[in-house]
Amino acid sequence: MSVVVTTKGKVTIPKPIRDLLGIVPGSRVDFRRAADGTIVLTRVDKRPDATRFARLRGHAGAGLTTDAIMALMRGATLS
C-alpha cells in the first residue's frame, strides 16, 4: 500500500493497517528504523488484547450456531 505525503509531512495510515494494529484516534505510534533500513510502525500505547467476551460484544458473527457461540465463549477455537 502506498500513500501520499502532504505538504506538512502528514500521511493517512491505510485502514487495513490501522485495523491490524488497533490504531484508533488518539493512539500513539512509533517509527523505528530496522537493521535492514526499513521503517517499522508500531503502536506504543497498545491496550491488552480484548477478552474472549469483549470480542463477542455487539455481534455473534455471521452464521454462527448457538453451539459455536458457546464454544467461543468457553475459549475454544473454531477451525
PDB file of C-alpha atoms in Angstrom:
ATOM      1  CA  MET A   1       0.000   0.000   0.000  1.00  0.00           C
ATOM      2  CA  SER A   2       1.274   3.415  -0.800  1.00  0.00           C
ATOM      3  CA  VAL A   3       0.098   6.774   0.495  1.00  0.00           C
ATOM      4  CA  VAL A   4       0.727  10.394  -0.439  1.00  0.00           C
ATOM      5  CA  VAL A   5       2.631  12.729   1.888  1.00  0.00           C
ATOM      6  CA  THR A   6       1.024  16.156   2.341  1.00  0.00           C
ATOM      7  CA  THR A   7       2.975  19.412   2.211  1.00  0.00           C
ATOM      8  CA  LYS A   8       3.037  19.307   6.014  1.00  0.00           C
ATOM      9  CA  GLY A   9       4.586  15.826   6.025  1.00  0.00           C
ATOM     10  CA  LYS A  10       1.404  14.035   7.067  1.00  0.00           C
ATOM     11  CA  VAL A  11       0.146  10.700   5.783  1.00  0.00           C
ATOM     12  CA  THR A  12      -3.016   8.712   6.328  1.00  0.00           C
ATOM     13  CA  ILE A  13      -2.349   5.214   7.646  1.00  0.00           C
ATOM     14  CA  PRO A  14      -4.413   2.844   5.474  1.00  0.00           C
ATOM     15  CA  LYS A  15      -7.449   1.324   7.215  1.00  0.00           C
ATOM     16  CA  PRO A  16      -6.213  -2.303   6.942  1.00  0.00           C
ATOM     17  CA  ILE A  17      -3.024  -1.290   8.788  1.00  0.00           C
ATOM     18  CA  ARG A  18      -4.968   0.683  11.423  1.00  0.00           C
ATOM     19  CA  ASP A  19      -7.272  -2.291  11.943  1.00  0.00           C
ATOM     20  CA  LEU A  20      -4.356  -4.730  12.176  1.00  0.00           C
ATOM     21  CA  LEU A  21      -2.548  -2.646  14.799  1.00  0.00           C
ATOM     22  CA  GLY A  22      -5.695  -1.486  16.589  1.00  0.00           C
ATOM     23  CA  ILE A  23      -4.902   2.157  15.864  1.00  0.00           C
ATOM     24  CA  VAL A  24      -7.796   4.468  16.699  1.00  0.00           C
ATOM     25  CA  PRO A  25      -7.988   8.256  17.036  1.00  0.00           C
ATOM     26  CA  GLY A  26      -5.680   9.251  19.881  1.00  0.00           C
ATOM     27  CA  SER A  27      -3.435   6.179  19.579  1.00  0.00           C
ATOM     28  CA  ARG A  28       0.294   6.726  19.894  1.00  0.00           C
ATOM     29  CA  VAL A  29       2.581   5.183  17.288  1.00  0.00           C
ATOM     30  CA  ASP A  30       6.332   4.919  16.918  1.00  0.00           C
ATOM     31  CA  PHE A  31       8.502   4.789  13.807  1.00  0.00           C
ATOM     32  CA  ARG A  32      11.775   2.878  14.086  1.00  0.00           C
ATOM     33  CA  ARG A  33      14.485   2.063  11.609  1.00  0.00           C
ATOM     34  CA  ALA A  34      15.159  -1.667  11.396  1.00  0.00           C
ATOM     35  CA  ALA A  35      18.627  -3.126  10.839  1.00  0.00           C
ATOM     36  CA  ASP A  36      17.857  -3.648   7.141  1.00  0.00           C
ATOM     37  CA  GLY A  37      16.961   0.039   6.712  1.00  0.00           C
ATOM     38  CA  THR A  38      13.206  -0.374   6.571  1.00  0.00           C
ATOM     39  CA  ILE A  39      10.947   1.718   8.771  1.00  0.00           C
ATOM     40  CA  VAL A  40       8.688  -0.126  11.198  1.00  0.00           C
ATOM     41  CA  LEU A  41       5.450   1.370  12.530  1.00  0.00           C
ATOM     42  CA  THR A  42       4.344   0.105  15.946  1.00  0.00           C
ATOM     43  CA  ARG A  43       1.608   1.115  18.308  1.00  0.00           C
ATOM     44  CA  VAL A  44       3.157   2.157  21.612  1.00  0.00           C
ATOM     45  CA  ASP A  45       0.012   2.579  23.713  1.00  0.00           C
ATOM     46  CA  LYS A  46      -1.394  -0.838  22.874  1.00  0.00           C
ATOM     47  CA  ARG A  47      -4.124  -1.902  25.195  1.00  0.00           C
ATOM     48  CA  PRO A  48      -4.257  -5.512  26.344  1.00  0.00           C
ATOM     49  CA  ASP A  49      -5.994  -7.851  23.931  1.00  0.00           C
ATOM     50  CA  ALA A  50      -9.729  -7.958  24.428  1.00  0.00           C
ATOM     51  CA  THR A  51     -11.112 -10.817  26.460  1.00  0.00           C
ATOM     52  CA  ARG A  52     -12.982 -13.527  24.626  1.00  0.00           C
ATOM     53  CA  PHE A  53     -16.213 -11.958  25.882  1.00  0.00           C
ATOM     54  CA  ALA A  54     -15.302  -8.453  24.712  1.00  0.00           C
ATOM     55  CA  ARG A  55     -14.519  -9.784  21.218  1.00  0.00           C
ATOM     56  CA  LEU A  56     -18.086 -11.108  21.002  1.00  0.00           C
ATOM     57  CA  ARG A  57     -19.780  -7.984  22.374  1.00  0.00           C
ATOM     58  CA  GLY A  58     -22.240  -6.428  19.978  1.00  0.00           C
ATOM     59  CA  HIS A  59     -22.470  -9.284  17.494  1.00  0.00           C
ATOM     60  CA  ALA A  60     -22.279 -13.027  17.291  1.00  0.00           C
ATOM     61  CA  GLY A  61     -20.691 -13.102  13.855  1.00  0.00           C
ATOM     62  CA  ALA A  62     -22.164 -14.183  10.572  1.00  0.00           C
ATOM     63  CA  GLY A  63     -23.808 -17.575  10.563  1.00  0.00           C
ATOM     64  CA  LEU A  64     -22.578 -18.868  13.920  1.00  0.00           C
ATOM     65  CA  THR A  65     -24.666 -21.517  15.595  1.00  0.00           C
ATOM     66  CA  THR A  66     -25.509 -21.414  19.283  1.00  0.00           C
ATOM     67  CA  ASP A  67     -23.014 -24.246  19.871  1.00  0.00           C
ATOM     68  CA  ALA A  68     -20.270 -22.303  18.070  1.00  0.00           C
ATOM     69  CA  ILE A  69     -21.008 -19.170  20.110  1.00  0.00           C
ATOM     70  CA  MET A  70     -20.892 -21.153  23.350  1.00  0.00           C
ATOM     71  CA  ALA A  71     -17.597 -22.755  22.294  1.00  0.00           C
ATOM     72  CA  LEU A  72     -16.107 -19.311  21.611  1.00  0.00           C
ATOM     73  CA  MET A  73     -17.272 -18.052  24.994  1.00  0.00           C
ATOM     74  CA  ARG A  74     -15.631 -21.038  26.669  1.00  0.00           C
ATOM     75  CA  GLY A  75     -12.343 -20.255  24.954  1.00  0.00           C
ATOM     76  CA  ALA A  76     -12.404 -22.928  22.273  1.00  0.00           C
ATOM     77  CA  THR A  77     -11.204 -22.050  18.792  1.00  0.00           C
ATOM     78  CA  LEU A  78     -13.203 -22.684  15.641  1.00  0.00           C
ATOM     79  CA  SER A  79     -11.491 -24.227  12.676  1.00  0.00           C
TER      80      SER A  79
END
